[in-house]
GROMACS .gro file of C-alpha atoms in nm:
model
  373
    1UNK     CA    1   0.000   0.000   0.000
    2UNK     CA    2   0.136   0.344  -0.098
    3UNK     CA    3   0.125   0.598   0.184
    4UNK     CA    4  -0.004   0.951   0.131
    5UNK     CA    5   0.344   1.103   0.133
    6UNK     CA    6   0.475   0.863  -0.131
    7UNK     CA    7   0.455   0.885  -0.509
    8UNK     CA    8   0.470   0.551  -0.692
    9UNK     CA    9   0.561   0.536  -1.062
   10UNK     CA   10   0.546   0.235  -1.294
   11UNK     CA   11   0.784   0.230  -1.590
   12UNK     CA   12   0.862  -0.029  -1.853
   13UNK     CA   13   1.042  -0.050  -2.183
   14UNK     CA   14   0.911  -0.106  -2.533
   15UNK     CA   15   0.542  -0.186  -2.572
   16UNK     CA   16   0.504  -0.311  -2.930
   17UNK     CA   17   0.138  -0.393  -2.981
   18UNK     CA   18   0.155  -0.395  -3.360
   19UNK     CA   19   0.214  -0.667  -3.616
   20UNK     CA   20   0.157  -1.014  -3.465
   21UNK     CA   21   0.011  -0.878  -3.140
   22UNK     CA   22  -0.243  -0.674  -3.337
   23UNK     CA   23  -0.351  -0.988  -3.522
   24UNK     CA   24  -0.468  -1.169  -3.206
   25UNK     CA   25  -0.653  -0.871  -3.056
   26UNK     CA   26  -1.028  -0.817  -3.114
   27UNK     CA   27  -0.982  -0.581  -3.412
   28UNK     CA   28  -0.691  -0.704  -3.626
   29UNK     CA   29  -0.585  -0.467  -3.900
   30UNK     CA   30  -0.476  -0.545  -4.253
   31UNK     CA   31  -0.197  -0.803  -4.204
   32UNK     CA   32   0.013  -0.694  -4.503
   33UNK     CA   33   0.366  -0.587  -4.411
   34UNK     CA   34   0.667  -0.509  -4.625
   35UNK     CA   35   0.961  -0.685  -4.469
   36UNK     CA   36   1.218  -0.854  -4.691
   37UNK     CA   37   1.143  -1.197  -4.546
   38UNK     CA   38   0.781  -1.181  -4.421
   39UNK     CA   39   0.481  -1.023  -4.597
   40UNK     CA   40   0.200  -1.115  -4.356
   41UNK     CA   41   0.205  -1.016  -3.988
   42UNK     CA   42   0.008  -1.329  -3.900
   43UNK     CA   43   0.330  -1.519  -3.961
   44UNK     CA   44   0.461  -1.383  -3.630
   45UNK     CA   45   0.152  -1.519  -3.457
   46UNK     CA   46   0.211  -1.856  -3.622
   47UNK     CA   47   0.576  -1.858  -3.517
   48UNK     CA   48   0.482  -1.785  -3.154
   49UNK     CA   49   0.225  -2.067  -3.159
   50UNK     CA   50   0.476  -2.308  -3.309
   51UNK     CA   51   0.721  -2.217  -3.033
   52UNK     CA   52   0.501  -2.203  -2.723
   53UNK     CA   53   0.157  -2.335  -2.810
   54UNK     CA   54  -0.183  -2.205  -2.926
   55UNK     CA   55  -0.299  -1.847  -2.869
   56UNK     CA   56  -0.678  -1.831  -2.813
   57UNK     CA   57  -0.741  -1.552  -3.064
   58UNK     CA   58  -0.921  -1.325  -3.055
   59UNK     CA   59  -0.790  -1.253  -2.708
   60UNK     CA   60  -0.935  -0.997  -2.470
   61UNK     CA   61  -0.766  -0.657  -2.442
   62UNK     CA   62  -0.615  -0.746  -2.104
   63UNK     CA   63  -0.470  -1.076  -2.225
   64UNK     CA   64  -0.138  -0.935  -2.347
   65UNK     CA   65  -0.059  -0.789  -2.002
   66UNK     CA   66  -0.122  -1.115  -1.818
   67UNK     CA   67   0.040  -1.119  -1.474
   68UNK     CA   68   0.146  -0.756  -1.512
   69UNK     CA   69  -0.214  -0.652  -1.444
   70UNK     CA   70  -0.212  -0.846  -1.118
   71UNK     CA   71   0.102  -0.661  -1.013
   72UNK     CA   72  -0.045  -0.324  -1.109
   73UNK     CA   73  -0.364  -0.403  -0.919
   74UNK     CA   74  -0.167  -0.499  -0.610
   75UNK     CA   75   0.072  -0.202  -0.613
   76UNK     CA   76  -0.166   0.060  -0.754
   77UNK     CA   77   0.104   0.301  -0.877
   78UNK     CA   78  -0.003   0.662  -0.910
   79UNK     CA   79   0.159   0.705  -1.253
   80UNK     CA   80   0.198   0.451  -1.537
   81UNK     CA   81   0.435   0.522  -1.827
   82UNK     CA   82   0.543   0.312  -2.126
   83UNK     CA   83   0.741   0.359  -2.445
   84UNK     CA   84   0.485   0.283  -2.716
   85UNK     CA   85   0.671   0.152  -3.019
   86UNK     CA   86   0.404   0.116  -3.284
   87UNK     CA   87   0.175   0.329  -3.497
   88UNK     CA   88  -0.200   0.310  -3.431
   89UNK     CA   89  -0.354   0.342  -3.774
   90UNK     CA   90  -0.530   0.178  -4.069
   91UNK     CA   91  -0.310   0.362  -4.319
   92UNK     CA   92  -0.149   0.148  -4.587
   93UNK     CA   93   0.112   0.411  -4.674
   94UNK     CA   94   0.425   0.269  -4.512
   95UNK     CA   95   0.764   0.439  -4.489
   96UNK     CA   96   0.952   0.298  -4.789
   97UNK     CA   97   1.285   0.128  -4.740
   98UNK     CA   98   1.264   0.115  -4.361
   99UNK     CA   99   1.239  -0.263  -4.350
  100UNK     CA  100   1.013  -0.316  -4.050
  101UNK     CA  101   0.681  -0.137  -4.005
  102UNK     CA  102   0.466  -0.177  -3.693
  103UNK     CA  103   0.102  -0.081  -3.669
  104UNK     CA  104  -0.200  -0.162  -3.455
  105UNK     CA  105  -0.563  -0.108  -3.553
  106UNK     CA  106  -0.720   0.191  -3.369
  107UNK     CA  107  -0.995  -0.040  -3.247
  108UNK     CA  108  -0.734  -0.216  -3.032
  109UNK     CA  109  -0.636   0.098  -2.837
  110UNK     CA  110  -0.824  -0.038  -2.531
  111UNK     CA  111  -0.534  -0.280  -2.485
  112UNK     CA  112  -0.352   0.025  -2.345
  113UNK     CA  113  -0.636   0.172  -2.142
  114UNK     CA  114  -0.710  -0.163  -1.979
  115UNK     CA  115  -0.369  -0.133  -1.810
  116UNK     CA  116  -0.443   0.223  -1.700
  117UNK     CA  117  -0.153   0.372  -1.896
  118UNK     CA  118  -0.128   0.745  -1.827
  119UNK     CA  119   0.128   0.846  -2.086
  120UNK     CA  120   0.331   0.710  -2.377
  121UNK     CA  121   0.677   0.818  -2.485
  122UNK     CA  122   0.669   0.828  -2.865
  123UNK     CA  123   1.013   0.948  -2.978
  124UNK     CA  124   1.126   0.611  -3.111
  125UNK     CA  125   1.204   0.429  -3.435
  126UNK     CA  126   0.856   0.289  -3.511
  127UNK     CA  127   0.603   0.567  -3.448
  128UNK     CA  128   0.635   0.696  -3.808
  129UNK     CA  129   0.647   0.353  -3.972
  130UNK     CA  130   0.324   0.439  -4.155
  131UNK     CA  131   0.430   0.792  -4.244
  132UNK     CA  132   0.271   1.115  -4.128
  133UNK     CA  133  -0.085   0.990  -4.162
  134UNK     CA  134   0.001   0.703  -3.932
  135UNK     CA  135   0.152   0.941  -3.676
  136UNK     CA  136  -0.153   1.167  -3.685
  137UNK     CA  137  -0.380   0.865  -3.636
  138UNK     CA  138  -0.165   0.746  -3.346
  139UNK     CA  139  -0.190   1.078  -3.168
  140UNK     CA  140  -0.566   1.096  -3.230
  141UNK     CA  141  -0.623   0.744  -3.096
  142UNK     CA  142  -0.418   0.798  -2.782
  143UNK     CA  143  -0.562   1.138  -2.702
  144UNK     CA  144  -0.917   1.013  -2.764
  145UNK     CA  145  -0.844   0.740  -2.509
  146UNK     CA  146  -0.725   1.006  -2.260
  147UNK     CA  147  -0.366   0.880  -2.283
  148UNK     CA  148  -0.111   1.161  -2.283
  149UNK     CA  149   0.186   1.163  -2.519
  150UNK     CA  150   0.536   1.308  -2.534
  151UNK     CA  151   0.805   1.326  -2.799
  152UNK     CA  152   0.596   1.343  -3.119
  153UNK     CA  153   0.356   1.593  -3.271
  154UNK     CA  154   0.229   1.788  -3.568
  155UNK     CA  155   0.531   2.019  -3.541
  156UNK     CA  156   0.837   2.067  -3.321
  157UNK     CA  157   0.650   2.267  -3.057
  158UNK     CA  158   0.392   1.991  -3.019
  159UNK     CA  159   0.665   1.726  -3.005
  160UNK     CA  160   0.862   1.914  -2.739
  161UNK     CA  161   0.560   1.951  -2.512
  162UNK     CA  162   0.572   1.699  -2.228
  163UNK     CA  163   0.295   1.475  -2.109
  164UNK     CA  164   0.174   1.652  -1.793
  165UNK     CA  165   0.026   1.397  -1.556
  166UNK     CA  166  -0.155   1.515  -1.240
  167UNK     CA  167  -0.046   1.355  -0.915
  168UNK     CA  168  -0.356   1.238  -0.726
  169UNK     CA  169  -0.449   1.453  -0.426
  170UNK     CA  170  -0.174   1.702  -0.510
  171UNK     CA  171  -0.133   2.031  -0.693
  172UNK     CA  172   0.185   1.900  -0.854
  173UNK     CA  173   0.246   1.695  -1.168
  174UNK     CA  174   0.478   1.441  -1.325
  175UNK     CA  175   0.620   1.573  -1.652
  176UNK     CA  176   0.727   1.320  -1.914
  177UNK     CA  177   0.970   1.445  -2.180
  178UNK     CA  178   1.066   1.217  -2.468
  179UNK     CA  179   1.347   1.221  -2.723
  180UNK     CA  180   1.515   0.973  -2.956
  181UNK     CA  181   1.863   0.931  -3.098
  182UNK     CA  182   1.953   0.807  -3.444
  183UNK     CA  183   2.161   0.527  -3.289
  184UNK     CA  184   1.832   0.348  -3.213
  185UNK     CA  185   1.743   0.329  -3.581
  186UNK     CA  186   1.545   0.653  -3.614
  187UNK     CA  187   1.563   0.812  -3.958
  188UNK     CA  188   1.688   1.170  -3.982
  189UNK     CA  189   1.377   1.261  -4.186
  190UNK     CA  190   1.161   1.189  -3.882
  191UNK     CA  191   1.276   1.499  -3.696
  192UNK     CA  192   0.988   1.738  -3.629
  193UNK     CA  193   1.034   2.094  -3.755
  194UNK     CA  194   0.835   2.416  -3.741
  195UNK     CA  195   0.623   2.303  -4.035
  196UNK     CA  196   0.663   1.925  -4.037
  197UNK     CA  197   0.529   1.655  -3.810
  198UNK     CA  198   0.770   1.417  -3.643
  199UNK     CA  199   0.957   1.344  -3.324
  200UNK     CA  200   1.212   1.508  -3.098
  201UNK     CA  201   1.530   1.374  -3.257
  202UNK     CA  202   1.879   1.427  -3.119
  203UNK     CA  203   2.206   1.366  -3.301
  204UNK     CA  204   2.475   1.150  -3.139
  205UNK     CA  205   2.748   1.366  -3.292
  206UNK     CA  206   2.617   1.695  -3.150
  207UNK     CA  207   2.715   1.811  -2.804
  208UNK     CA  208   2.383   1.889  -2.638
  209UNK     CA  209   2.405   2.205  -2.433
  210UNK     CA  210   2.268   2.182  -2.079
  211UNK     CA  211   2.127   2.534  -2.089
  212UNK     CA  212   1.915   2.447  -2.394
  213UNK     CA  213   1.780   2.136  -2.228
  214UNK     CA  214   1.720   2.321  -1.902
  215UNK     CA  215   1.530   2.594  -2.086
  216UNK     CA  216   1.319   2.327  -2.260
  217UNK     CA  217   1.224   2.160  -1.932
  218UNK     CA  218   1.175   2.480  -1.736
  219UNK     CA  219   0.932   2.610  -1.997
  220UNK     CA  220   0.683   2.360  -1.854
  221UNK     CA  221   0.807   2.266  -1.506
  222UNK     CA  222   0.656   2.435  -1.204
  223UNK     CA  223   0.782   2.424  -0.845
  224UNK     CA  224   0.705   2.087  -0.691
  225UNK     CA  225   0.673   1.900  -1.021
  226UNK     CA  226   0.868   1.580  -1.095
  227UNK     CA  227   1.044   1.530  -1.427
  228UNK     CA  228   1.102   1.208  -1.621
  229UNK     CA  229   1.324   1.224  -1.929
  230UNK     CA  230   1.254   0.929  -2.163
  231UNK     CA  231   1.529   0.840  -2.411
  232UNK     CA  232   1.526   0.595  -2.703
  233UNK     CA  233   1.894   0.539  -2.771
  234UNK     CA  234   2.145   0.273  -2.869
  235UNK     CA  235   2.133  -0.073  -3.021
  236UNK     CA  236   1.912  -0.368  -2.945
  237UNK     CA  237   2.164  -0.611  -2.795
  238UNK     CA  238   2.451  -0.610  -2.549
  239UNK     CA  239   2.510  -0.487  -2.196
  240UNK     CA  240   2.788  -0.233  -2.254
  241UNK     CA  241   2.686   0.126  -2.177
  242UNK     CA  242   2.880   0.387  -2.376
  243UNK     CA  243   3.037   0.668  -2.175
  244UNK     CA  244   2.845   0.918  -2.388
  245UNK     CA  245   2.518   0.770  -2.261
  246UNK     CA  246   2.634   0.805  -1.901
  247UNK     CA  247   2.756   1.160  -1.954
  248UNK     CA  248   2.424   1.267  -2.104
  249UNK     CA  249   2.222   1.105  -1.826
  250UNK     CA  250   2.442   1.260  -1.555
  251UNK     CA  251   2.404   1.599  -1.716
  252UNK     CA  252   2.026   1.564  -1.717
  253UNK     CA  253   2.031   1.501  -1.342
  254UNK     CA  254   2.309   1.741  -1.241
  255UNK     CA  255   2.227   2.039  -1.460
  256UNK     CA  256   1.869   1.996  -1.584
  257UNK     CA  257   1.752   1.856  -1.246
  258UNK     CA  258   1.563   1.562  -1.393
  259UNK     CA  259   1.428   1.314  -1.137
  260UNK     CA  260   1.429   0.994  -1.347
  261UNK     CA  261   1.607   0.904  -1.671
  262UNK     CA  262   1.396   0.643  -1.853
  263UNK     CA  263   1.608   0.472  -2.118
  264UNK     CA  264   1.493   0.214  -2.371
  265UNK     CA  265   1.572   0.057  -2.710
  266UNK     CA  266   1.755  -0.256  -2.593
  267UNK     CA  267   1.557  -0.579  -2.632
  268UNK     CA  268   1.666  -0.694  -2.285
  269UNK     CA  269   1.714  -0.514  -1.952
  270UNK     CA  270   2.038  -0.325  -1.897
  271UNK     CA  271   2.187  -0.186  -1.579
  272UNK     CA  272   2.036   0.084  -1.359
  273UNK     CA  273   2.256   0.354  -1.210
  274UNK     CA  274   2.169   0.562  -0.904
  275UNK     CA  275   2.332   0.902  -0.962
  276UNK     CA  276   2.295   1.159  -0.687
  277UNK     CA  277   2.011   0.945  -0.553
  278UNK     CA  278   1.819   0.946  -0.881
  279UNK     CA  279   1.772   0.645  -1.110
  280UNK     CA  280   1.906   0.611  -1.461
  281UNK     CA  281   1.755   0.322  -1.655
  282UNK     CA  282   2.002   0.256  -1.935
  283UNK     CA  283   1.771   0.008  -2.104
  284UNK     CA  284   1.439  -0.114  -1.967
  285UNK     CA  285   1.417  -0.392  -2.225
  286UNK     CA  286   1.118  -0.500  -2.431
  287UNK     CA  287   0.793  -0.550  -2.244
  288UNK     CA  288   0.528  -0.655  -2.499
  289UNK     CA  289   0.615  -0.775  -2.851
  290UNK     CA  290   0.570  -1.058  -3.103
  291UNK     CA  291   0.929  -1.188  -3.096
  292UNK     CA  292   0.859  -1.539  -2.966
  293UNK     CA  293   1.041  -1.795  -3.174
  294UNK     CA  294   1.281  -1.550  -3.340
  295UNK     CA  295   1.624  -1.704  -3.289
  296UNK     CA  296   1.977  -1.571  -3.275
  297UNK     CA  297   2.000  -1.390  -2.941
  298UNK     CA  298   1.892  -1.656  -2.693
  299UNK     CA  299   2.184  -1.583  -2.459
  300UNK     CA  300   2.023  -1.251  -2.368
  301UNK     CA  301   1.701  -1.420  -2.253
  302UNK     CA  302   1.483  -1.156  -2.414
  303UNK     CA  303   1.180  -1.367  -2.318
  304UNK     CA  304   1.230  -1.230  -1.966
  305UNK     CA  305   1.068  -0.890  -1.915
  306UNK     CA  306   1.076  -0.637  -1.631
  307UNK     CA  307   0.833  -0.404  -1.457
  308UNK     CA  308   0.998  -0.116  -1.270
  309UNK     CA  309   0.839   0.055  -0.970
  310UNK     CA  310   0.996   0.372  -0.832
  311UNK     CA  311   0.878   0.509  -0.497
  312UNK     CA  312   0.947   0.873  -0.406
  313UNK     CA  313   0.906   1.031  -0.063
  314UNK     CA  314   0.726   1.352  -0.150
  315UNK     CA  315   0.829   1.521   0.176
  316UNK     CA  316   1.200   1.485   0.102
  317UNK     CA  317   1.179   1.429  -0.278
  318UNK     CA  318   1.409   1.128  -0.241
  319UNK     CA  319   1.384   0.785  -0.402
  320UNK     CA  320   1.312   0.543  -0.120
  321UNK     CA  321   1.253   0.220  -0.313
  322UNK     CA  322   1.311   0.073  -0.658
  323UNK     CA  323   1.165  -0.269  -0.733
  324UNK     CA  324   1.202  -0.483  -1.045
  325UNK     CA  325   0.933  -0.745  -1.112
  326UNK     CA  326   1.045  -1.019  -1.355
  327UNK     CA  327   0.792  -1.160  -1.599
  328UNK     CA  328   0.816  -1.394  -1.896
  329UNK     CA  329   0.657  -1.363  -2.239
  330UNK     CA  330   0.468  -1.671  -2.354
  331UNK     CA  331   0.196  -1.695  -2.621
  332UNK     CA  332   0.181  -1.315  -2.645
  333UNK     CA  333   0.104  -1.277  -2.274
  334UNK     CA  334   0.312  -1.210  -1.963
  335UNK     CA  335   0.334  -1.470  -1.691
  336UNK     CA  336   0.526  -1.519  -1.368
  337UNK     CA  337   0.863  -1.679  -1.444
  338UNK     CA  338   0.991  -1.996  -1.288
  339UNK     CA  339   1.206  -1.950  -0.975
  340UNK     CA  340   1.521  -2.032  -1.168
  341UNK     CA  341   1.441  -1.760  -1.422
  342UNK     CA  342   1.390  -1.503  -1.147
  343UNK     CA  343   1.724  -1.615  -1.004
  344UNK     CA  344   1.882  -1.572  -1.349
  345UNK     CA  345   1.757  -1.215  -1.375
  346UNK     CA  346   1.860  -1.136  -1.016
  347UNK     CA  347   2.210  -1.268  -1.080
  348UNK     CA  348   2.230  -1.071  -1.405
  349UNK     CA  349   2.133  -0.745  -1.236
  350UNK     CA  350   2.368  -0.814  -0.945
  351UNK     CA  351   2.659  -0.856  -1.185
  352UNK     CA  352   2.577  -0.543  -1.386
  353UNK     CA  353   2.501  -0.323  -1.084
  354UNK     CA  354   2.847  -0.370  -0.927
  355UNK     CA  355   2.988  -0.125  -1.180
  356UNK     CA  356   2.760   0.144  -1.038
  357UNK     CA  357   2.807   0.064  -0.671
  358UNK     CA  358   2.461  -0.089  -0.635
  359UNK     CA  359   2.342  -0.432  -0.532
  360UNK     CA  360   2.019  -0.627  -0.558
  361UNK     CA  361   1.829  -0.876  -0.351
  362UNK     CA  362   1.523  -1.089  -0.406
  363UNK     CA  363   1.229  -0.964  -0.201
  364UNK     CA  364   0.925  -1.132  -0.050
  365UNK     CA  365   0.704  -1.038  -0.347
  366UNK     CA  366   0.892  -1.253  -0.602
  367UNK     CA  367   1.067  -0.939  -0.719
  368UNK     CA  368   1.409  -0.779  -0.711
  369UNK     CA  369   1.495  -0.473  -0.499
  370UNK     CA  370   1.776  -0.238  -0.601
  371UNK     CA  371   2.003  -0.139  -0.312
  372UNK     CA  372   2.223   0.170  -0.310
  373UNK     CA  373   2.406   0.387  -0.057
   0.00000   0.00000   0.00000
């Protein structure tokens, strides 16, 4: 139970409800896709069924969340934030030459509202897969469902505007800012401008000035607000964290006074750093996708997923608790992992956290608690 002087925030990595996931939901869209090896998104459903067994399609909107909904019901976090990595559209005009194009039918948007998602970070490498019409449809669908967005818009001013989420029983808010880097696969043409829709895109080769970022955040931040900076950056695989990623995250905390750095793009969880008492998630990993049965990276155990719960003492504005809840993807749903899989993830985090002076322990709720000084 969350006490009145605590703020609880749920975060996760990439939520990819398009393609094969869309095909098992109540309103599957046109299955045609334009990948070099697969032309029908139902093939990903078939691959998952061949790997793990039948999927009872059409599934209910809550099916894809599985055990995650039980955890959300038990913890009742005040704020729920995901990185939504798909377009929500019926458009057939795909971005040519991109290779992989994700979309979900607008009729399946309730799969997000059923989990009580408050806001979606959108500055990623799939939100414009179905061109500008697809982006406009995505924004319309999310806003119609009362889900706030950050990182994408009809122009640069819209894209820069954060998702402003009221904190229950408080005059303050949580502000979600979202940006993407080209190293995650985002095309340069996707950058929003004064007269073009798109996302907030940053260039790896450009030194980002703290005063510009501070001015951006302070344009919206009011005294007492909390700030989350969501970043889509880096490759899909591997645990190494480039120094440039650390430097940027430290600067956001030290000079922009961000409270949480929410990183994603990796297909598996990466390390978490506590810097000046504030968490930096260098890669939250995938959360929902249609990757079951795709081989080649088994050593990373990308079937294991993670929910992250951050608890803040609102009297002192300090992070008092950070819990990781392991889950496992199976038949396009999330289930509790076997004890040995939870042990695997705990051991993995323990090994990666040593670099940052943190430790982990398994807690009584079948989860993992991050420990720091």
